[in-house]
Short mmCIF file of C-alpha atoms in Angstrom, two decimals:
data_model
loop_
_atom_site.label_atom_id
_atom_site.label_comp_id
_atom_site.label_asym_id
_atom_site.label_seq_id
_atom_site.Cartn_x
_atom_site.Cartn_y
_atom_site.Cartn_z
CA UNK A 1 -10.57 9.87 -16.91
CA UNK A 2 -9.66 10.58 -13.28
CA UNK A 3 -11.41 13.08 -11.01
CA UNK A 4 -10.71 14.09 -7.45
CA UNK A 5 -12.85 16.13 -5.07
CA UNK A 6 -11.75 17.33 -1.64
CA UNK A 7 -13.42 19.22 1.19
CA UNK A 8 -11.38 20.52 4.15
CA UNK A 9 -12.51 22.45 7.19
CA UNK A 10 -10.32 23.52 10.13
CA UNK A 11 -11.09 25.47 13.29
CA UNK A 12 -8.46 26.97 15.65
CA UNK A 13 -9.12 28.03 19.24
CA UNK A 14 -6.77 29.79 21.65
CA UNK A 15 -7.24 29.07 25.33
CA UNK A 16 -4.46 30.41 27.56
CA UNK A 17 -1.25 28.61 26.65
CA UNK A 18 -3.11 26.20 24.37
CA UNK A 19 -3.71 26.44 20.63
CA UNK A 20 -6.35 23.84 19.79
CA UNK A 21 -7.06 22.79 16.21
CA UNK A 22 -9.96 20.63 15.08
CA UNK A 23 -10.51 19.63 11.48
CA UNK A 24 -12.14 17.41 8.89
CA UNK A 25 -11.00 16.30 5.45
CA UNK A 26 -13.01 14.37 2.90
CA UNK A 27 -11.82 13.10 -0.48
CA UNK A 28 -13.69 11.36 -3.26
CA UNK A 29 -11.91 9.62 -6.13
CA UNK A 30 -13.33 8.66 -9.51
CA UNK A 31 -11.35 6.72 -12.07
CA UNK A 32 -12.57 5.15 -15.28
CA UNK A 33 -14.77 5.79 -18.26
CA UNK A 34 -18.52 5.97 -18.96
CA UNK A 35 -20.20 2.59 -19.12
CA UNK A 36 -19.91 1.17 -22.62
CA UNK A 37 -18.99 -2.18 -24.10
CA UNK A 38 -17.98 -3.43 -27.50
CA UNK A 39 -18.62 -7.10 -28.24
CA UNK A 40 -15.23 -7.30 -29.89
CA UNK A 41 -12.95 -10.21 -29.02
CA UNK A 42 -9.71 -11.44 -30.54
CA UNK A 43 -9.45 -15.22 -31.03
CA UNK A 44 -6.36 -16.80 -32.52
CA UNK A 45 -5.23 -20.36 -33.13
CA UNK A 46 -2.08 -22.47 -33.20
CA UNK A 47 -1.52 -25.13 -35.86
CA UNK A 48 1.36 -27.58 -35.45
CA UNK A 49 3.24 -30.02 -37.64
CA UNK A 50 3.06 -33.76 -36.98
CA UNK A 51 -0.29 -33.59 -35.20
CA UNK A 52 -3.23 -34.28 -37.52
CA UNK A 53 -2.49 -34.13 -41.24
CA UNK A 54 1.21 -33.87 -40.57
CA UNK A 55 1.57 -30.29 -41.83
CA UNK A 56 0.51 -27.16 -39.95
CA UNK A 57 -0.50 -25.46 -43.23
CA UNK A 58 -2.80 -28.34 -44.09
CA UNK A 59 -4.34 -28.30 -40.61
CA UNK A 60 -4.99 -24.59 -41.12
CA UNK A 61 -6.99 -25.32 -44.29
CA UNK A 62 -8.88 -28.07 -42.47
CA UNK A 63 -9.52 -25.84 -39.44
CA UNK A 64 -7.92 -28.31 -37.05
CA UNK A 65 -6.15 -26.16 -34.49
CA UNK A 66 -4.13 -27.69 -31.69
CA UNK A 67 -4.80 -24.71 -29.42
CA UNK A 68 -7.23 -21.82 -29.44
CA UNK A 69 -7.00 -18.58 -27.47
CA UNK A 70 -9.39 -15.71 -27.13
CA UNK A 71 -8.81 -12.37 -25.45
CA UNK A 72 -12.06 -10.72 -24.60
CA UNK A 73 -12.45 -7.00 -24.25
CA UNK A 74 -13.09 -5.89 -20.70
CA UNK A 75 -15.89 -3.36 -20.15
CA UNK A 76 -14.53 0.02 -19.03
CA UNK A 77 -14.65 0.45 -15.28
CA UNK A 78 -16.06 3.52 -13.56
CA UNK A 79 -14.69 3.18 -10.06
CA UNK A 80 -15.38 5.29 -7.00
CA UNK A 81 -13.71 5.44 -3.63
CA UNK A 82 -13.31 7.88 -0.78
CA UNK A 83 -11.49 8.72 2.38
CA UNK A 84 -12.60 10.74 5.39
CA UNK A 85 -10.50 11.89 8.30
CA UNK A 86 -10.98 13.83 11.52
CA UNK A 87 -8.28 15.28 13.74
CA UNK A 88 -7.74 17.26 16.93
CA UNK A 89 -4.45 18.82 17.98
CA UNK A 90 -3.24 20.80 20.99
CA UNK A 91 -0.12 22.97 20.88
CA UNK A 92 0.68 23.60 24.55
CA UNK A 93 3.32 26.22 25.29
CA UNK A 94 4.31 25.15 28.80
CA UNK A 95 7.14 27.68 29.16
CA UNK A 96 8.79 30.18 26.78
CA UNK A 97 11.33 27.43 26.09
CA UNK A 98 9.17 24.30 25.82
CA UNK A 99 6.20 23.53 23.59
CA UNK A 100 4.40 20.18 23.42
CA UNK A 101 2.13 18.98 20.62
CA UNK A 102 -0.54 16.33 21.13
CA UNK A 103 -2.74 15.12 18.31
CA UNK A 104 -5.14 12.38 17.36
CA UNK A 105 -6.34 11.56 13.86
CA UNK A 106 -8.97 9.09 12.70
CA UNK A 107 -9.10 7.94 9.09
CA UNK A 108 -11.89 6.07 7.37
CA UNK A 109 -10.98 4.80 3.87
CA UNK A 110 -13.99 3.82 1.78
CA UNK A 111 -13.39 0.67 -0.32
CA UNK A 112 -13.63 1.01 -4.08
CA UNK A 113 -16.88 0.25 -5.85
CA UNK A 114 -17.78 0.17 -9.54
CA UNK A 115 -20.79 2.16 -10.70
CA UNK A 116 -22.32 -0.78 -12.58
CA UNK A 117 -20.99 -3.61 -10.40
CA UNK A 118 -18.94 -5.15 -13.22
CA UNK A 119 -16.20 -6.61 -11.06
CA UNK A 120 -15.68 -9.43 -8.61
CA UNK A 121 -13.56 -10.95 -5.86
CA UNK A 122 -12.63 -14.54 -5.09
CA UNK A 123 -14.07 -15.87 -1.83
CA UNK A 124 -11.90 -18.67 -0.37
CA UNK A 125 -14.69 -19.88 1.91
CA UNK A 126 -17.09 -20.40 -1.01
CA UNK A 127 -14.42 -21.42 -3.54
CA UNK A 128 -16.17 -19.13 -6.03
CA UNK A 129 -15.82 -15.76 -7.70
CA UNK A 130 -18.30 -13.37 -6.12
CA UNK A 131 -19.63 -10.74 -8.53
CA UNK A 132 -20.79 -7.40 -7.16
CA UNK A 133 -24.51 -6.66 -7.09
CA UNK A 134 -27.66 -8.72 -7.00
CA UNK A 135 -27.16 -10.76 -10.16
CA UNK A 136 -24.67 -11.86 -12.78
CA UNK A 137 -24.98 -9.35 -15.59
CA UNK A 138 -25.38 -10.99 -19.02
CA UNK A 139 -24.00 -9.73 -22.29
CA UNK A 140 -20.77 -8.22 -20.98
CA UNK A 141 -18.59 -11.03 -22.30
CA UNK A 142 -18.70 -13.93 -24.75
CA UNK A 143 -21.52 -16.37 -24.15
CA UNK A 144 -19.17 -19.35 -24.02
CA UNK A 145 -17.57 -17.82 -20.93
CA UNK A 146 -20.92 -17.57 -19.15
CA UNK A 147 -21.77 -21.14 -20.16
CA UNK A 148 -18.40 -22.65 -19.34
CA UNK A 149 -17.73 -20.86 -16.05
CA UNK A 150 -21.21 -20.36 -14.60
CA UNK A 151 -20.59 -22.88 -11.81
CA UNK A 152 -17.72 -20.72 -10.51
CA UNK A 153 -19.79 -17.52 -10.28
CA UNK A 154 -22.17 -16.27 -7.62
CA UNK A 155 -23.71 -12.80 -7.07
CA UNK A 156 -22.82 -10.97 -3.88
CA UNK A 157 -26.48 -10.91 -2.83
CA UNK A 158 -26.25 -14.67 -2.22
CA UNK A 159 -23.19 -14.33 0.03
CA UNK A 160 -22.24 -12.54 3.23
CA UNK A 161 -19.88 -10.13 1.47
CA UNK A 162 -20.76 -6.45 1.07
CA UNK A 163 -22.71 -6.29 -2.18
CA UNK A 164 -20.75 -3.53 -3.89
CA UNK A 165 -17.28 -3.35 -2.32
CA UNK A 166 -16.88 -7.14 -1.83
CA UNK A 167 -14.49 -6.47 1.08
CA UNK A 168 -15.14 -5.46 4.65
CA UNK A 169 -14.62 -1.93 5.92
CA UNK A 170 -11.59 -1.22 8.12
CA UNK A 171 -12.66 0.94 11.09
CA UNK A 172 -9.44 0.71 13.12
CA UNK A 173 -7.36 3.55 11.67
CA UNK A 174 -6.50 5.63 14.74
CA UNK A 175 -3.34 7.70 14.45
CA UNK A 176 -1.88 9.39 17.55
CA UNK A 177 0.76 12.11 17.17
CA UNK A 178 3.21 13.69 19.62
CA UNK A 179 5.90 16.31 19.22
CA UNK A 180 7.98 18.80 21.17
CA UNK A 181 10.26 21.81 20.65
CA UNK A 182 12.69 22.72 23.43
CA UNK A 183 15.25 25.50 23.82
CA UNK A 184 17.58 24.24 26.57
CA UNK A 185 19.58 27.49 26.82
CA UNK A 186 18.35 30.98 27.47
CA UNK A 187 20.43 32.36 24.59
CA UNK A 188 17.90 30.62 22.28
CA UNK A 189 20.72 29.52 20.00
CA UNK A 190 19.85 25.82 20.27
CA UNK A 191 16.53 24.08 19.56
CA UNK A 192 15.82 20.39 20.06
CA UNK A 193 12.82 18.96 18.23
CA UNK A 194 11.32 15.48 18.20
CA UNK A 195 8.13 13.64 17.52
CA UNK A 196 6.31 10.39 16.91
CA UNK A 197 3.27 9.62 14.82
CA UNK A 198 1.31 6.99 12.93
CA UNK A 199 0.49 7.69 9.28
CA UNK A 200 -1.83 5.54 7.16
CA UNK A 201 -1.13 4.63 3.55
CA UNK A 202 -4.02 4.53 1.14
CA UNK A 203 -4.32 1.16 -0.71
CA UNK A 204 -4.83 1.08 -4.48
CA UNK A 205 -4.72 -2.62 -5.30
CA UNK A 206 -8.47 -3.18 -5.59
CA UNK A 207 -8.65 -1.23 -8.84
CA UNK A 208 -5.95 -3.35 -10.46
CA UNK A 209 -7.24 -6.66 -9.16
CA UNK A 210 -10.72 -6.43 -10.65
CA UNK A 211 -9.84 -5.39 -14.19
CA UNK A 212 -10.23 -8.89 -15.68
CA UNK A 213 -12.77 -10.74 -13.57
CA UNK A 214 -14.60 -13.45 -15.48
CA UNK A 215 -17.08 -13.25 -17.11
CA UNK A 216 -16.38 -9.52 -17.65
CA UNK A 217 -13.07 -9.97 -19.45
CA UNK A 218 -9.91 -12.02 -19.54
CA UNK A 219 -8.02 -14.52 -21.64
CA UNK A 220 -9.09 -18.12 -22.24
CA UNK A 221 -7.37 -21.13 -23.80
CA UNK A 222 -8.82 -24.34 -25.25
CA UNK A 223 -6.74 -27.40 -26.27
CA UNK A 224 -7.88 -29.83 -28.95
CA UNK A 225 -7.72 -33.56 -28.37
CA UNK A 226 -4.93 -35.65 -29.81
CA UNK A 227 -4.41 -37.76 -31.81
CA UNK A 228 -8.03 -37.46 -33.02
CA UNK A 229 -9.43 -33.92 -32.84
CA UNK A 230 -12.94 -33.37 -31.48
CA UNK A 231 -12.98 -29.62 -32.15
CA UNK A 232 -12.45 -27.43 -35.17
CA UNK A 233 -11.72 -23.75 -35.51
CA UNK A 234 -15.36 -22.85 -36.14
CA UNK A 235 -16.54 -24.37 -32.85
CA UNK A 236 -13.32 -24.20 -30.80
CA UNK A 237 -14.89 -22.31 -27.91
CA UNK A 238 -18.14 -24.24 -27.65
CA UNK A 239 -16.56 -26.91 -25.46
CA UNK A 240 -16.46 -30.64 -25.93
CA UNK A 241 -15.25 -33.90 -24.37
CA UNK A 242 -11.63 -32.75 -24.38
CA UNK A 243 -12.14 -29.13 -25.39
CA UNK A 244 -13.80 -27.86 -22.25
CA UNK A 245 -12.67 -24.51 -20.95
CA UNK A 246 -9.60 -24.71 -18.73
CA UNK A 247 -9.63 -24.01 -15.03
CA UNK A 248 -10.26 -20.29 -14.59
CA UNK A 249 -7.92 -17.87 -12.92
CA UNK A 250 -9.17 -15.44 -10.30
CA UNK A 251 -8.26 -12.22 -8.56
CA UNK A 252 -8.50 -11.75 -4.85
CA UNK A 253 -8.26 -8.95 -2.35
CA UNK A 254 -8.05 -9.89 1.32
CA UNK A 255 -11.60 -9.63 2.60
CA UNK A 256 -10.38 -8.20 5.90
CA UNK A 257 -7.29 -6.39 4.67
CA UNK A 258 -6.08 -3.81 7.21
CA UNK A 259 -4.94 -0.40 6.07
CA UNK A 260 -1.17 -0.11 5.82
CA UNK A 261 0.58 2.41 8.02
CA UNK A 262 3.98 3.71 9.04
CA UNK A 263 5.26 4.64 12.48
CA UNK A 264 7.61 7.59 12.24
CA UNK A 265 9.90 8.93 14.97
CA UNK A 266 12.43 11.73 14.64
CA UNK A 267 14.86 13.65 16.84
CA UNK A 268 16.84 16.65 15.70
CA UNK A 269 18.82 19.64 16.85
CA UNK A 270 19.14 23.09 15.27
CA UNK A 271 22.08 25.30 16.27
CA UNK A 272 23.02 28.87 15.39
CA UNK A 273 26.57 29.00 14.01
CA UNK A 274 29.06 31.82 13.42
CA UNK A 275 28.77 34.11 10.37
CA UNK A 276 24.97 33.97 10.43
CA UNK A 277 24.76 30.28 9.57
CA UNK A 278 22.45 27.61 10.99
CA UNK A 279 23.21 23.91 11.33
CA UNK A 280 20.75 21.03 11.68
CA UNK A 281 21.21 17.36 12.52
CA UNK A 282 18.17 15.03 12.41
CA UNK A 283 17.74 11.27 12.73
CA UNK A 284 14.56 9.51 11.64
CA UNK A 285 13.23 5.98 11.97
CA UNK A 286 10.17 4.57 10.21
CA UNK A 287 8.49 1.18 10.48
CA UNK A 288 6.00 0.10 7.79
CA UNK A 289 3.28 -2.39 8.62
CA UNK A 290 0.49 -4.05 6.57
CA UNK A 291 1.79 -2.64 3.30
CA UNK A 292 0.14 -4.09 0.18
CA UNK A 293 1.84 -7.09 -1.38
CA UNK A 294 0.88 -9.47 -4.18
CA UNK A 295 1.36 -13.16 -4.97
CA UNK A 296 -0.39 -16.24 -6.35
CA UNK A 297 -1.67 -18.07 -3.27
CA UNK A 298 -2.98 -21.07 -5.22
CA UNK A 299 0.44 -22.65 -5.51
CA UNK A 300 0.68 -26.36 -4.59
CA UNK A 301 2.28 -27.34 -1.33
CA UNK A 302 5.59 -29.17 -1.55
CA UNK A 303 5.14 -32.90 -1.03
CA UNK A 304 4.07 -36.19 -2.59
CA UNK A 305 0.98 -36.73 -4.67
CA UNK A 306 -0.56 -35.04 -7.69
CA UNK A 307 -0.47 -31.30 -8.13
CA UNK A 308 -4.26 -31.08 -7.79
CA UNK A 309 -4.16 -32.84 -4.44
CA UNK A 310 -1.62 -30.31 -3.16
CA UNK A 311 -3.28 -27.20 -4.59
CA UNK A 312 -5.44 -25.25 -2.11
CA UNK A 313 -8.13 -24.55 -4.75
CA UNK A 314 -7.75 -27.22 -7.46
CA UNK A 315 -10.74 -25.98 -9.48
CA UNK A 316 -8.80 -22.78 -10.25
CA UNK A 317 -5.45 -22.18 -11.91
CA UNK A 318 -3.75 -19.10 -10.48
CA UNK A 319 -5.35 -16.83 -7.90
CA UNK A 320 -3.58 -13.48 -7.82
CA UNK A 321 -4.02 -12.12 -4.32
CA UNK A 322 -3.64 -8.68 -2.80
CA UNK A 323 -2.75 -8.72 0.88
CA UNK A 324 -1.62 -6.36 3.60
CA UNK A 325 1.35 -8.40 4.81
CA UNK A 326 4.31 -6.31 3.63
CA UNK A 327 6.69 -4.91 6.24
CA UNK A 328 9.78 -2.74 6.20
CA UNK A 329 11.73 0.00 7.90
CA UNK A 330 13.59 3.15 6.90
CA UNK A 331 16.37 4.96 8.77
CA UNK A 332 18.00 8.25 7.86
CA UNK A 333 20.42 10.85 9.13
CA UNK A 334 20.30 14.38 7.72
CA UNK A 335 22.98 17.01 8.29
CA UNK A 336 22.77 20.48 6.75
CA UNK A 337 24.18 23.98 6.98
CA UNK A 338 22.14 26.97 5.88
CA UNK A 339 23.20 30.55 5.19
CA UNK A 340 20.64 33.26 4.51
CA UNK A 341 21.25 36.69 3.09
CA UNK A 342 18.92 39.50 2.16
CA UNK A 343 18.01 38.01 -1.21
CA UNK A 344 19.33 34.43 -1.23
CA UNK A 345 19.53 31.31 0.89
CA UNK A 346 22.41 28.86 0.47
CA UNK A 347 22.26 25.32 1.78
CA UNK A 348 24.57 22.32 1.85
CA UNK A 349 23.26 18.99 3.11
CA UNK A 350 24.18 15.33 3.42
CA UNK A 351 21.67 12.48 3.76
CA UNK A 352 22.42 8.92 4.82
CA UNK A 353 19.50 6.53 4.44
CA UNK A 354 18.79 2.83 4.58
CA UNK A 355 15.54 1.31 3.37
CA UNK A 356 14.81 -2.35 4.08
CA UNK A 357 11.63 -3.95 2.74
CA UNK A 358 10.41 -7.35 3.90
CA UNK A 359 8.01 -9.23 1.67
CA UNK A 360 6.45 -12.64 2.01
CA UNK A 361 9.02 -15.39 1.44
CA UNK A 362 6.85 -18.39 2.32
CA UNK A 363 3.23 -17.93 1.23
CA UNK A 364 2.14 -20.71 3.58
CA UNK A 365 3.44 -18.72 6.56
CA UNK A 366 2.39 -15.17 5.62
CA UNK A 367 2.71 -13.80 9.15
CA UNK A 368 6.43 -14.53 9.45
CA UNK A 369 7.31 -10.86 9.99
CA UNK A 370 4.57 -10.08 12.51
#
């Protein structure tokens, strides 16, 4: 269930050779389902030959599993977010042949929140999973998850993170714009146009990252001891000397992630041609900065010693992170010829484009493209 609300308001004023436009746009996004939860979970077990009785079928009858897995159902999320923007623009007709455009836009994206605070975010400083709200909500997952992973969980009210969004607001999204249109010849058969602007890209990663935050969902594995088992299928997930829950995985969104944006510049020429045709030639260059990218940042450093000693957060397995470190650029050249008649318009065009994306190659030097 996805809903979208938008409110726009623009005002135009004419003052001499100036056309001034001032406006506001507000959007609200809702994605999810009404709050409900089924206590259903799906455990399954692996039985292996040559482990306990010698035959997997016999171990099945004895309830001696070598491994046990359980996939817990995640409560449906009802997520809200918003975005507000303000702009002012001046179209200044300096002469009959030259018009300049100046604009400034400010955008304020509102981080996602969940109506019932059933999500979380890993905090590297605390080495814990911070759950939104004032407390850890019981009953939204299997009890063994709460018992086994309680030491990794902390409510947002006991941290410095925003209690609902769990990330800090980005207030730095200022987007200047400039453009011009120029007729260099009095015959008005040639027009040169160009412009530059900054355009922000709305992030969506937060919704994906918090779908399976423990204890509100996920997958868990338990391994029985060998050669003498200390767990059986009927108590596989209650823990034990060698059957304790494995290191949890976590999801993370950069607490100070900047909003991604592109810088776009273009220069083009339009020319009247014989037989009532028009030709256009335009070049464009775009640079993308702080685009969302994803990787596991709990990978061990290369070097001697045990894996745990080289892992940034050894109490956790993988930590899937969402960052704003992606970069790239796009270049294009567009050539077209247009012919208009009383009832039809015919157009032939050719586009040359090159898109180069740069992602993180070395996660221990994430700013390599800055």
